[in-house]
Amino acid sequence: MTAVPAILGRRSTGERVRGGAFYGLLVFSITVGFVLLGTLLIDVFRKGIPFLDTVLLTEPPSATPEKAGARPAILGTIYMMGLLLLMAVPVGVGTALYLEEYADRDRWYNRLLEINIQNLAAVPSIVYGILGLAFLVRGLGLGRVLLAGAMILTLLVLPIVIVSSREAIRAVPDSISQGAYALGATQWQVISRQVLPAAIPGIATGSILALARAIGETAPLLLVGALTYVAIDPTILGQFTALPIQIFQWIARPQGDFKLLAAAGIIVLLAILLVMNAGAIWLRNRYQRRW
Amino acid sequence: MATREAAYGPQPGIRLRAESRRWSEDVVKGVLALCALVSVATTVGIVIALLEPSIEFFGEVSVVDFFSGTTWAPLFVPSSFGVLPLLAGTLNVTAVACLVAMPLGLAAAIFLSEYARPRVRQILKPSLEVLAGIPTVVFGFFALTFFTPLLQDVGIDVNVFNALSAGIVMGVMLIPTVASISEDAMAAVPRELRDGAYALGGSRLQVSTRIVVPAAISGIVASFVLAISRAIGETMIVLIAAGGIAQLTADSREPMQTMTAFIAATGIGDVPTGSIEYKTIFAVGLTLFVITLVMNVFAIRLVRKYREIYE
């Protein structure tokens, strides 16, 4: 046994010190992110807890911080989630099905479609806001309404829904659809009764994550005009606000107490996101099968 | 052979095609293709939305003045439309963010790929992704109300609104972007390369920095480019924490306005449709869109390249 280290030799002290220092540097680097995340959460909770009460959840905004609530904003965010679910998920899953099951990848237009989706995923969100401002709010004359905001967020998260749905559909083994074809099923029968049901947990997980991304999005909604003062409960075709917008509005106020109110709003927003993400993880662990 | 074919091939007289055309199948395919068209329409819509007012804008303001002017004051009389201060603001914040995100993200990727045990990686990687899931308005709040005062406390003379704080917080936010794409590229480097280097007596440090990083370089560069692109396109952090003064300065401690922050700040206000102020949103938006598009196309190509090499 002693012969082995004799052949390989010991590493020199300098080399070991360098190796140790490098390791230390790596550990430090990966810690930075967690330290900032931890500090951020502690800071937000420390500032926001005093204002986290039923007034925040049930009252409309007000000029005095103690009486101000985020009821219209929270409702706006909830309505937005509903509309997104109705618009982004069907269109996204439809596109994914087209690309995975129907599209001939040798055709130029299908390749272009894929590249297009990849690029859309990386377009800055404020650019979607410009699209909304130009076409929905002013072009179509829809005005600064909740539906316009939801449509823009739909387009924004569509690439995420498409990519995750494609992965879920691709994970369904070919043998299942081949078996169905062998029994004489048509293509749509195979997809709607075999492939889709098997892919639903994956699609649902991806869709929830996409939705979570959408409701935290602020910049495009600013351009679609969610910044107006809204004290009444939102309607789909009426003026609206949303939780991140309300938070931004409170941050922008000069009075210090509004910043604390913003922190309380952030806690609510983070809580909603936490529930959604936890739901997605639970879904994945509970239903996702490995073939 | 002949009997085998008879047994497995199509029997004579039996047609495997559907007896009648199923129109509903075509309808379904049409509907799905229509869904796919939505994303094409989005791209076309973005291009039209940006181009049309921009062309009108450049009819009133010369392109040369726009890209070489050093004063950005579209709402003042007399107005001035030099985009350089906005570009400088964007560049400044982006540079700070990249100085944070690139080294830390790359180091995190090396740690996850070469040093961490599988169990540790399984916990660390998704936990790090949590950073990417926090809404940017929250990071903006943090930069303004916690990080800037912290910088002032440690003796850095920053303005209440400054590019430094916004850039650093944005950089930390981008660590998962760099780490996750770089780690994917490193995971695609074949084991044999590492084993060969270890067999030659290489230490973990040497194998990581001289074998794995060079082999994964196209993916790492792609992650860097994507991080830059996301930093350029990020709005809320700079809107909240970097201030709203478009000034041409290299000093990160000063307030600055980025392209994105200008678009947001102007879009919030009720600028009348068709006015020159309204059109500036689109001219700046077009500039932003073109810059990020070029970077994204480049990054997507690079990612595809490393996939081709090793997979």
XYZ file of C-alpha atoms in Angstrom:
602
model
C 0.000 0.000 0.000
C 2.785 2.418 0.747
C 4.053 1.998 -2.807
C 1.092 3.822 -4.331
C 1.668 7.290 -2.853
C 5.349 6.785 -3.570
C 4.628 6.399 -7.272
C 2.084 9.224 -7.532
C 3.933 11.518 -5.217
C 2.348 13.994 -2.833
C 0.981 17.221 -4.121
C 3.151 20.151 -3.196
C 1.984 22.406 -0.387
C 1.488 25.304 -2.821
C -0.767 23.194 -4.970
C -2.877 22.126 -2.014
C -3.192 25.676 -0.758
C -4.313 26.821 -4.192
C -6.821 23.973 -4.397
C -8.184 24.881 -0.962
C -8.392 28.565 -1.806
C -10.230 27.803 -5.039
C -12.695 25.595 -3.187
C -13.259 28.382 -0.670
C -13.889 30.837 -3.504
C -16.479 28.536 -5.082
C -18.315 28.006 -1.805
C -18.287 31.763 -1.214
C -19.711 32.401 -4.685
C -22.613 30.046 -4.315
C -23.319 31.433 -0.833
C -23.657 35.048 -2.006
C -26.975 34.373 -3.705
C -28.418 32.679 -0.645
C -27.173 35.386 1.708
C -28.848 38.063 -0.415
C -32.057 36.031 -0.629
C -32.069 35.555 3.135
C -31.341 39.234 3.807
C -34.064 40.268 1.386
C -36.675 38.081 3.065
C -35.698 39.165 6.585
C -35.701 42.829 5.539
C -39.095 42.606 3.842
C -40.660 40.800 6.798
C -39.134 43.154 9.343
C -40.577 46.152 7.523
C -43.854 44.664 6.406
C -45.154 42.714 9.413
C -46.651 45.782 11.208
C -48.783 46.555 8.170
C -49.741 42.981 7.394
C -53.317 42.949 8.653
C -56.890 42.602 7.480
C -56.947 46.264 6.398
C -54.326 45.405 3.777
C -56.403 42.559 2.399
C -59.890 44.061 2.518
C -59.582 47.846 2.097
C -59.059 49.944 -1.036
C -55.959 52.176 -1.301
C -55.986 55.388 0.673
C -53.881 58.494 1.188
C -53.196 57.538 4.799
C -50.971 54.474 5.091
C -52.803 53.089 8.142
C -56.091 52.910 6.252
C -54.672 51.857 2.883
C -55.295 48.362 1.596
C -54.641 46.394 -1.546
C -58.060 44.863 -2.098
C -58.508 46.035 -5.741
C -54.925 45.032 -6.511
C -55.258 41.566 -5.008
C -58.554 41.028 -6.830
C -56.952 42.325 -10.040
C -54.160 39.803 -9.698
C -56.627 36.981 -9.041
C -58.779 37.936 -12.065
C -55.626 38.142 -14.134
C -54.654 34.624 -13.079
C -58.051 33.349 -14.150
C -57.848 35.012 -17.556
C -54.291 33.776 -18.052
C -55.394 30.260 -17.261
C -58.133 30.578 -19.889
C -55.892 32.088 -22.573
C -52.250 31.121 -22.093
C -52.738 27.447 -21.241
C -54.963 26.371 -24.181
C -52.955 28.323 -26.756
C -49.650 27.151 -25.284
C -50.667 23.503 -25.109
C -52.148 23.763 -28.624
C -48.871 25.100 -29.987
C -46.924 22.411 -28.152
C -49.181 19.693 -29.579
C -48.808 21.116 -33.074
C -45.015 21.201 -32.800
C -44.639 17.782 -31.186
C -47.323 15.770 -32.964
C -48.086 17.408 -36.298
C -45.259 19.645 -37.472
C -42.830 18.254 -40.015
C -39.481 19.485 -38.747
C -37.957 19.499 -42.204
C -40.272 22.265 -43.314
C -38.735 25.707 -43.115
C -41.799 27.293 -41.570
C -41.837 24.860 -38.686
C -38.160 25.462 -37.965
C -38.814 29.181 -38.149
C -41.652 28.734 -35.666
C -39.301 27.081 -33.178
C -36.623 29.735 -33.527
C -39.313 32.374 -33.207
C -40.533 30.920 -29.900
C -36.971 30.699 -28.551
C -36.421 34.349 -29.379
C -39.743 35.489 -27.954
C -38.774 33.896 -24.640
C -35.864 36.333 -24.398
C -37.579 39.540 -25.507
C -37.532 42.083 -22.622
C -40.894 42.231 -20.885
C -41.179 46.000 -21.358
C -41.262 45.405 -25.120
C -44.434 43.366 -24.606
C -45.749 46.403 -22.791
C -45.072 48.514 -25.885
C -46.916 45.946 -27.983
C -49.876 46.201 -25.627
C -49.798 49.983 -25.629
C -49.676 50.206 -29.418
C -52.151 47.494 -30.385
C -54.478 46.734 -27.517
C -54.834 49.990 -25.627
C -54.622 52.486 -28.484
C -54.809 50.499 -31.747
C -57.812 48.313 -30.918
C -59.159 50.979 -28.639
C -59.594 48.470 -25.846
C -58.398 51.098 -23.397
C -56.483 50.571 -20.198
C -58.459 47.564 -19.047
C -57.803 44.331 -17.223
C -58.365 42.235 -20.342
C -55.599 44.101 -22.205
C -53.211 43.471 -19.308
C -54.106 39.788 -19.217
C -53.647 39.448 -22.979
C -50.169 40.973 -22.834
C -49.143 38.728 -19.951
C -50.524 35.790 -21.943
C -48.220 36.571 -24.853
C -45.345 37.124 -22.426
C -45.555 33.694 -20.768
C -46.713 31.775 -23.829
C -43.156 30.622 -24.693
C -42.744 29.221 -21.160
C -46.027 27.293 -21.372
C -45.088 26.004 -24.828
C -41.619 24.804 -23.834
C -42.766 23.035 -20.654
C -45.771 21.481 -22.401
C -43.556 20.194 -25.186
C -41.288 18.549 -22.654
C -44.252 16.923 -20.940
C -45.658 15.670 -24.257
C -42.284 14.394 -25.396
C -41.872 12.444 -22.168
C -44.888 10.267 -22.985
C -43.372 7.101 -24.450
C -43.947 6.357 -28.091
C -45.094 2.841 -27.306
C -48.335 4.230 -25.848
C -49.303 6.103 -28.995
C -48.069 3.274 -31.224
C -50.292 0.890 -29.295
C -53.289 3.150 -29.785
C -52.561 3.540 -33.497
C -52.313 -0.228 -33.824
C -55.840 -0.503 -32.441
C -57.055 1.770 -35.211
C -57.284 5.079 -33.403
C -57.038 8.262 -35.430
C -54.302 10.770 -34.675
C -56.547 13.049 -32.628
C -57.977 10.088 -30.725
C -54.440 9.028 -29.850
C -53.520 12.536 -28.731
C -56.669 13.415 -26.840
C -57.161 10.085 -25.100
C -53.618 8.796 -24.593
C -50.906 11.411 -24.981
C -52.615 14.410 -23.353
C -53.910 12.626 -20.247
C -50.460 11.159 -19.674
C -48.836 14.575 -20.114
C -51.256 16.561 -17.955
C -49.216 16.547 -14.711
C -46.190 17.933 -16.544
C -48.287 20.491 -18.404
C -50.004 21.596 -15.194
C -46.704 21.989 -13.369
C -45.224 24.082 -16.169
C -48.372 26.178 -16.502
C -48.478 27.024 -12.794
C -44.840 28.116 -12.912
C -45.559 30.257 -15.976
C -48.558 31.799 -14.203
C -46.385 32.551 -11.186
C -43.946 34.316 -13.467
C -46.767 36.338 -15.014
C -48.364 37.637 -11.827
C -45.034 38.924 -10.544
C -44.506 40.874 -13.761
C -44.784 44.644 -13.418
C -43.177 46.471 -16.340
C -45.555 45.527 -19.184
C -48.577 46.348 -17.027
C -47.213 49.834 -16.385
C -47.431 50.545 -20.108
C -50.859 48.987 -20.466
C -51.905 51.484 -17.852
C -52.455 49.678 -14.607
C -51.018 52.586 -12.669
C -54.236 54.532 -12.455
C -55.710 55.066 -9.026
C -58.323 52.346 -8.634
C -60.369 52.234 -5.471
C -63.203 50.049 -6.715
C -63.145 46.328 -7.376
C -61.820 45.614 -10.855
C -63.873 44.281 -13.750
C -62.571 42.577 -16.863
C -63.369 45.500 -19.145
C -62.709 48.205 -16.584
C -59.726 50.010 -15.180
C -57.562 47.831 -13.034
C -54.509 47.504 -10.920
C -52.514 44.469 -9.828
C -50.502 43.568 -6.763
C -46.995 44.265 -8.170
C -48.247 47.575 -9.566
C -49.728 48.557 -6.209
C -46.403 47.677 -4.572
C -44.553 49.844 -7.084
C -46.943 52.707 -6.454
C -46.338 52.510 -2.716
C -42.563 52.334 -3.178
C -42.712 55.479 -5.323
C -44.487 57.477 -2.585
C -42.177 59.797 -0.671
C -43.688 59.123 2.788
C -41.746 56.466 4.672
C -44.773 54.552 5.930
C -45.814 53.714 2.385
C -42.521 51.875 1.942
C -43.480 49.679 4.899
C -46.871 49.174 3.318
C -45.072 48.139 0.125
C -43.152 45.573 2.171
C -46.441 44.205 3.489
C -47.719 44.004 -0.097
C -44.554 42.159 -1.074
C -45.183 39.597 1.671
C -48.655 38.951 0.228
C -47.232 38.647 -3.301
C -44.452 36.304 -2.190
C -46.990 34.230 -0.249
C -49.116 33.807 -3.388
C -46.022 32.832 -5.401
C -44.924 30.411 -2.683
C -48.314 28.684 -2.692
C -48.230 28.399 -6.499
C -44.691 27.035 -6.589
C -45.371 24.618 -3.766
C -48.469 23.487 -5.646
C -46.424 22.906 -8.785
C -43.824 20.875 -6.899
C -46.506 18.862 -5.134
C -48.213 18.137 -8.473
C -44.956 17.024 -9.999
C -44.046 14.707 -7.159
C -47.563 13.335 -6.801
C -48.524 12.654 -10.385
C -45.501 12.731 -12.628
C -44.622 9.261 -13.742
C -41.334 8.083 -15.096
C -41.587 5.624 -17.916
C -38.012 -15.140 -46.662
C -41.078 -15.132 -48.822
C -43.197 -16.682 -46.078
C -42.003 -14.103 -43.548
C -43.045 -11.255 -45.738
C -46.380 -12.862 -46.238
C -46.802 -13.144 -42.485
C -45.714 -9.611 -41.495
C -46.334 -7.431 -44.518
C -49.737 -6.095 -45.512
C -52.093 -8.826 -46.550
C -53.217 -8.568 -50.155
C -56.634 -7.074 -50.376
C -56.460 -5.228 -47.029
C -56.032 -1.463 -47.201
C -54.554 0.178 -44.119
C -55.785 3.639 -45.000
C -58.897 5.096 -43.434
C -61.927 4.289 -45.514
C -63.186 7.825 -45.551
C -61.522 11.172 -45.097
C -61.915 12.360 -41.515
C -62.574 16.057 -41.717
C -62.579 16.470 -37.974
C -58.927 15.444 -37.921
C -58.087 18.250 -40.334
C -60.093 20.701 -38.260
C -58.112 19.748 -35.157
C -54.831 20.178 -36.974
C -55.999 23.548 -38.242
C -56.951 24.732 -34.761
C -53.585 23.657 -33.333
C -51.725 25.362 -36.177
C -53.752 28.477 -35.386
C -52.478 28.310 -31.800
C -48.941 28.119 -33.139
C -49.650 31.148 -35.297
C -50.288 33.243 -32.179
C -46.572 33.356 -31.400
C -45.759 34.265 -34.988
C -48.347 37.024 -34.823
C -46.747 38.219 -31.587
C -43.393 38.673 -33.276
C -44.920 40.362 -36.284
C -46.968 42.548 -33.947
C -43.911 43.582 -31.948
C -41.995 44.494 -35.100
C -44.890 46.507 -36.543
C -45.682 48.166 -33.217
C -42.076 49.300 -32.910
C -41.307 50.122 -36.523
C -44.263 52.259 -37.526
C -43.988 55.026 -34.894
C -40.186 54.778 -35.026
C -40.170 55.578 -38.739
C -42.370 58.581 -38.045
C -40.056 59.543 -35.204
C -36.992 59.406 -37.393
C -38.827 61.549 -39.909
C -38.813 64.314 -37.320
C -35.516 63.597 -35.580
C -32.484 62.623 -37.625
C -30.977 59.204 -36.966
C -27.525 60.748 -36.563
C -28.753 63.191 -33.914
C -30.504 60.345 -32.122
C -27.444 58.096 -31.884
C -24.815 60.785 -31.384
C -26.639 63.356 -29.257
C -25.448 63.655 -25.683
C -28.560 65.250 -24.205
C -31.790 63.387 -23.636
C -34.605 65.795 -22.836
C -37.679 64.847 -24.865
C -40.129 66.579 -22.539
C -38.278 69.887 -22.346
C -38.563 72.972 -24.519
C -36.438 73.051 -26.622
C -36.381 69.258 -26.688
C -33.316 67.179 -27.407
C -33.246 63.578 -28.539
C -29.744 62.220 -28.042
C -30.074 58.618 -26.860
C -26.469 58.317 -25.626
C -27.270 59.154 -21.972
C -29.868 56.375 -21.917
C -27.443 53.964 -23.585
C -24.746 54.956 -21.112
C -27.129 54.360 -18.207
C -28.056 50.948 -19.555
C -24.407 50.107 -20.173
C -23.372 51.203 -16.695
C -25.988 49.157 -14.843
C -25.375 46.193 -17.145
C -21.629 46.330 -16.565
C -22.058 46.380 -12.785
C -24.561 43.526 -12.958
C -22.229 41.461 -15.152
C -19.235 42.060 -12.882
C -21.320 40.450 -10.140
C -23.218 37.779 -12.065
C -20.511 36.374 -14.321
C -17.759 35.422 -11.847
C -20.192 34.358 -9.127
C -22.422 32.479 -11.556
C -19.505 30.699 -13.213
C -18.008 29.772 -9.839
C -21.379 28.491 -8.682
C -21.613 26.397 -11.862
C -18.143 24.920 -11.318
C -19.049 24.133 -7.721
C -22.309 22.437 -8.721
C -20.805 20.519 -11.618
C -17.348 19.531 -10.349
C -17.344 19.730 -6.562
C -20.827 19.166 -5.147
C -22.015 15.633 -4.461
C -25.169 14.680 -6.397
C -27.377 15.038 -3.316
C -25.999 18.475 -2.510
C -26.460 19.573 -6.110
C -30.032 18.288 -6.103
C -30.830 20.625 -3.226
C -28.634 23.594 -4.150
C -29.584 23.988 -7.793
C -33.336 24.451 -7.356
C -32.777 26.564 -4.235
C -30.607 28.928 -6.248
C -33.371 29.117 -8.859
C -35.638 30.645 -6.202
C -33.651 33.851 -6.738
C -34.784 33.920 -10.349
C -38.411 33.490 -9.291
C -38.602 36.592 -7.079
C -40.491 39.398 -8.881
C -38.170 42.179 -9.991
C -40.275 44.820 -8.251
C -39.199 43.134 -4.998
C -35.522 43.373 -5.946
C -36.087 47.031 -6.787
C -37.568 47.617 -3.342
C -34.636 45.816 -1.753
C -32.072 47.812 -3.734
C -33.690 51.130 -2.856
C -34.609 50.605 0.792
C -31.892 48.234 1.976
C -28.910 47.986 -0.297
C -28.376 51.672 -1.069
C -28.501 52.646 2.649
C -26.119 49.730 3.309
C -23.660 51.093 0.742
C -23.913 54.520 2.374
C -23.315 52.962 5.795
C -20.095 51.286 4.680
C -18.836 54.626 3.415
C -19.556 54.518 -0.295
C -20.840 57.939 -1.228
C -23.832 56.986 -3.368
C -26.855 59.032 -4.250
C -30.278 57.859 -2.946
C -30.872 56.715 -6.516
C -27.803 55.164 -8.127
C -26.715 52.708 -10.768
C -24.356 50.826 -8.438
C -26.946 49.468 -6.039
C -29.374 48.591 -8.847
C -26.568 46.877 -10.779
C -25.305 44.800 -7.855
C -28.766 43.567 -6.867
C -29.535 42.800 -10.510
C -26.235 40.921 -10.749
C -27.157 38.678 -7.840
C -30.555 38.099 -9.432
C -28.785 36.935 -12.602
C -26.488 34.434 -10.833
C -28.940 31.541 -11.441
C -29.151 32.435 -15.165
C -25.384 32.175 -15.572
C -24.989 29.230 -13.195
C -27.742 27.098 -14.650
C -26.810 27.414 -18.340
C -23.074 27.097 -17.603
C -23.705 24.053 -15.440
C -25.712 22.432 -18.229
C -22.782 22.967 -20.591
C -20.314 21.535 -18.070
C -22.542 18.521 -17.450
C -22.401 17.844 -21.207
C -18.589 17.552 -21.134
C -17.828 13.813 -21.449
C -16.527 12.018 -18.337
C -13.617 10.623 -20.304
C -12.050 14.069 -20.644
C -12.076 14.497 -16.868
C -10.907 10.946 -16.175
C -8.015 11.370 -18.581
C -6.897 14.538 -16.846
C -7.234 12.982 -13.390
C -5.222 9.958 -14.590
C -2.433 12.314 -15.599
C -2.336 13.554 -12.035
C -4.440 16.665 -12.438
C -5.921 18.175 -9.299
C -9.587 19.081 -9.088
C -8.663 22.741 -9.567
C -6.686 21.930 -12.706
C -9.323 19.664 -14.166
C -12.050 22.248 -13.533
C -10.224 25.246 -14.910
C -8.136 23.683 -17.685
C -10.355 20.882 -18.967
C -14.001 21.405 -18.081
C -14.259 25.186 -18.457
C -12.493 25.304 -21.857
C -14.559 22.357 -23.097
C -17.798 24.032 -22.027
C -16.768 27.495 -23.146
C -19.445 28.004 -25.788
C -22.179 27.280 -23.246
C -20.528 29.539 -20.694
C -20.281 32.369 -23.197
C -23.926 31.774 -24.090
C -24.886 32.123 -20.428
C -22.907 35.367 -20.240
C -24.565 36.772 -23.343
C -28.024 35.866 -22.039
C -27.198 37.520 -18.721
C -26.147 40.705 -20.527
C -29.308 40.613 -22.601
C -31.477 40.193 -19.516
C -29.644 42.983 -17.697
C -30.239 45.325 -20.629
C -33.919 44.433 -20.747
C -34.594 44.557 -17.006
C -36.932 47.378 -16.062
C -38.242 47.452 -12.511
C -34.982 47.377 -10.544
C -33.554 50.342 -12.442
C -36.859 52.202 -12.525
C -37.113 52.013 -8.732
C -33.501 52.182 -7.599
C -31.461 53.944 -10.296
C -33.473 57.126 -10.531
C -34.925 58.987 -13.480
C -32.251 61.423 -14.576
C -30.835 60.757 -18.025
C -27.277 61.942 -17.665
C -24.121 61.011 -19.487
C -21.761 59.903 -16.750
C -19.571 56.927 -16.006
C -19.931 57.311 -12.241
C -22.084 54.436 -10.990
C -22.806 56.259 -7.743
C -24.903 58.804 -9.622
C -28.579 58.484 -10.572
C -29.129 57.334 -14.133
C -31.918 56.485 -16.492
C -31.762 53.369 -18.631
C -33.630 52.764 -21.870
C -36.109 50.482 -20.132
C -36.686 52.916 -17.267
C -37.327 55.725 -19.735
C -39.898 53.652 -21.617
C -41.673 52.734 -18.402
C -41.547 56.244 -16.930
C -42.911 57.803 -20.116
C -45.480 55.074 -20.668
C -46.918 55.619 -17.183
C -47.692 59.235 -17.926
C -50.610 60.068 -20.152
C -48.668 61.209 -23.205
C -51.006 62.027 -26.094
C -50.990 59.501 -28.945
C -49.103 60.695 -31.995
C -47.043 63.304 -30.168
C -43.279 63.219 -30.478
C -42.978 62.225 -26.787
C -45.222 59.267 -27.495
C -43.055 58.204 -30.421
C -39.850 58.330 -28.372
C -41.155 55.309 -26.453
C -41.079 53.334 -29.666
C -37.766 54.641 -30.988
C -36.055 53.740 -27.720
C -38.012 50.464 -27.612
C -36.808 49.581 -31.098
C -33.190 50.276 -30.109
C -33.630 48.064 -27.039
C -35.329 45.316 -29.042
C -32.645 45.211 -31.733
C -29.798 45.080 -29.188
C -31.348 42.258 -27.179
C -32.425 40.369 -30.307
C -28.887 40.297 -31.699
C -27.560 39.014 -28.369
C -30.277 36.389 -28.024
C -29.748 35.024 -31.519
C -26.030 34.808 -30.764
C -26.633 33.026 -27.446
C -29.117 30.552 -28.916
C -26.589 29.653 -31.631
C -23.878 29.075 -29.047
C -26.094 26.821 -26.936
C -26.939 24.784 -30.014
C -23.238 24.514 -30.812
C -22.205 22.818 -27.583
C -25.193 20.514 -27.841
C -23.979 19.461 -31.282
C -20.473 18.776 -30.063
C -21.196 16.478 -27.174
C -24.704 15.095 -27.484
